Coordinates of C-alpha atoms in Angstrom, one line a residue:
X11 CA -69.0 71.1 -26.0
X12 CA -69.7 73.7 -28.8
X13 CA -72.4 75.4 -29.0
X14 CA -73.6 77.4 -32.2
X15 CA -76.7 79.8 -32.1
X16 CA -78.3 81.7 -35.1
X17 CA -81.3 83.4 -35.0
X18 CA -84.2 80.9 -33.8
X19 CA -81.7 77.6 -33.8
X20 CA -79.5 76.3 -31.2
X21 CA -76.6 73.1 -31.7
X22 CA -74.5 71.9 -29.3
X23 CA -72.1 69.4 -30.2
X24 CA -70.5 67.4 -27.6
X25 CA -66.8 64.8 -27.8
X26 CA -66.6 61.3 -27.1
X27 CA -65.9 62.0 -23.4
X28 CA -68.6 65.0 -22.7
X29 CA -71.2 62.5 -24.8
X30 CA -70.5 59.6 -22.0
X31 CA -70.1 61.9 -18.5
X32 CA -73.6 63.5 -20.0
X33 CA -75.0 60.2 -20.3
X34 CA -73.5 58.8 -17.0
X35 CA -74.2 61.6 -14.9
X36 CA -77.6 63.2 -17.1
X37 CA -76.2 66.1 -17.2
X38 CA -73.3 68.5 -18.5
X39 CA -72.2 72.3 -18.4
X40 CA -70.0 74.4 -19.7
X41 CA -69.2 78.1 -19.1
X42 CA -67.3 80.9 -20.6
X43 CA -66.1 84.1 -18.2
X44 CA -66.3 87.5 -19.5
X45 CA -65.0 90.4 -17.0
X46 CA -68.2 91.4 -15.7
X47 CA -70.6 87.8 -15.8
X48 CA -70.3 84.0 -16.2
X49 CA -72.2 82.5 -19.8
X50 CA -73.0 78.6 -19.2
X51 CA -74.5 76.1 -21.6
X52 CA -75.7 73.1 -20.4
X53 CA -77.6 70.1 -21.4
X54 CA -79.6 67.8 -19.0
X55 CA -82.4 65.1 -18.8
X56 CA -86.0 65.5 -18.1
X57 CA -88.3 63.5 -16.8
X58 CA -92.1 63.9 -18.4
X59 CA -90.6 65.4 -21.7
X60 CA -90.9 63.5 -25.1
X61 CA -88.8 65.8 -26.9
X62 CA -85.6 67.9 -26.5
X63 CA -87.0 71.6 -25.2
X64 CA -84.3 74.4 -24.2
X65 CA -84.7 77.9 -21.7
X66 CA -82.7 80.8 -21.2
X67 CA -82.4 81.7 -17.6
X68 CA -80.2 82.9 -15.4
X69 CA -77.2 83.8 -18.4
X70 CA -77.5 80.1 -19.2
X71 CA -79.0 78.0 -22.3
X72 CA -80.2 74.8 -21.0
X73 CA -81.3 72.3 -23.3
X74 CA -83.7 69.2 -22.3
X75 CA -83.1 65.7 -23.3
X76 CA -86.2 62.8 -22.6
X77 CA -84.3 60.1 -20.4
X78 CA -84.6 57.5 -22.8
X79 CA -82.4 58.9 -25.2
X80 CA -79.5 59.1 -22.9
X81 CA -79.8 55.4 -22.3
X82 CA -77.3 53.5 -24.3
X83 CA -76.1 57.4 -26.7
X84 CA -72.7 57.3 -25.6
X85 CA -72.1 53.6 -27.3
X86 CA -74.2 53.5 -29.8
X87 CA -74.8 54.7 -33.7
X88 CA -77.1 57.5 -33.3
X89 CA -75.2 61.1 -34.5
X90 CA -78.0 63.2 -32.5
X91 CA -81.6 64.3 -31.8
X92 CA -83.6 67.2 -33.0
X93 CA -86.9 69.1 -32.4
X94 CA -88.6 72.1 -33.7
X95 CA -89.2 73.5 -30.3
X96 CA -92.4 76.1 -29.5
X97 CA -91.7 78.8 -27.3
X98 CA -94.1 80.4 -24.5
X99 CA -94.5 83.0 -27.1
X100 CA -95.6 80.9 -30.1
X101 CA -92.2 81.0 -31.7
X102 CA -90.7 78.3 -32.8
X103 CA -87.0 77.4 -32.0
X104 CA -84.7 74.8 -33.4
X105 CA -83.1 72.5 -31.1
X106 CA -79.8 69.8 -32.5
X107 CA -77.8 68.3 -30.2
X108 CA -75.3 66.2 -32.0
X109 CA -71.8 64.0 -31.9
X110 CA -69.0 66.1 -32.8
X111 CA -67.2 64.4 -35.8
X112 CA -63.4 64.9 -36.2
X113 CA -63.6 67.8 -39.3
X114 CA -62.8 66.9 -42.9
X115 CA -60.9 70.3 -43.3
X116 CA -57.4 71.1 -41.5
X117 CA -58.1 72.7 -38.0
X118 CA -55.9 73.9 -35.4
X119 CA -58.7 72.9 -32.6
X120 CA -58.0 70.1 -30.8
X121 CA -59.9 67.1 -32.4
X122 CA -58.4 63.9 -30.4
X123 CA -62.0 63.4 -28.8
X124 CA -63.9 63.8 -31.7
X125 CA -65.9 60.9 -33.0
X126 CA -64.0 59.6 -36.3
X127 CA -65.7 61.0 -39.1
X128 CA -68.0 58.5 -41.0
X129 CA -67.0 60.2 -43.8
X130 CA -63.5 60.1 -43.8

């Protein structure tokens, strides 16, 4: 999973295999280690939400997924979800969570679980 942040906007972009253990199990994390703390990204389903929503707690970034969009994501033709997220604060936040599409440009990453680009 990739995750990309800037300014008031977070994306996370998940494989083929990360797109169907999310979907089986409603969940997924990942972490990086730095020498002195752990930094996780996760996303999960919510029950009672109608909209993706994220939170920042405990050096991780969580983002919220309604149940029903988890249902059937992992075969099916839909690239991602979206929302414009409102904050305790009254800011507003961006929220994509997306399919990761093998790139159109040469790359060293490892793109053998990357959706085929529709593109391409």
């Amino acid at each position: 999973m990739k995750i990309r942040i800037r300014e008031n906007s977070v994306r996370y972009r998940l494989t083929k295999s990360e797109v169907e253990a999310f979907c089986k199990r409603g969940y997924f994390i990942q972490q990086t280690e730095f020498n002195t703390s752990l930094f996780c990204y996760e996303i999960r389903t919510k029950d009672g939400i109608s909209n993706l929503e994220t939170d920042f707690k405990n050096n991780t970034i969580s983002i919220y997924v309604p149940n029903s969009y988890t249902t059937d994501w992992h075969t099916n033709s839909i690239v991602g979800f979206s929302n414009t997220y409102t904050t305790k604060q009254g800011k507003e936040l961006s929220i994509l969570v997306e399919k990761d599409f093998v790139c159109m440009d040469e790359t060293v990453e490892d793109q053998s679980d990357n959706y085929p680009n529709p593109k391409a």
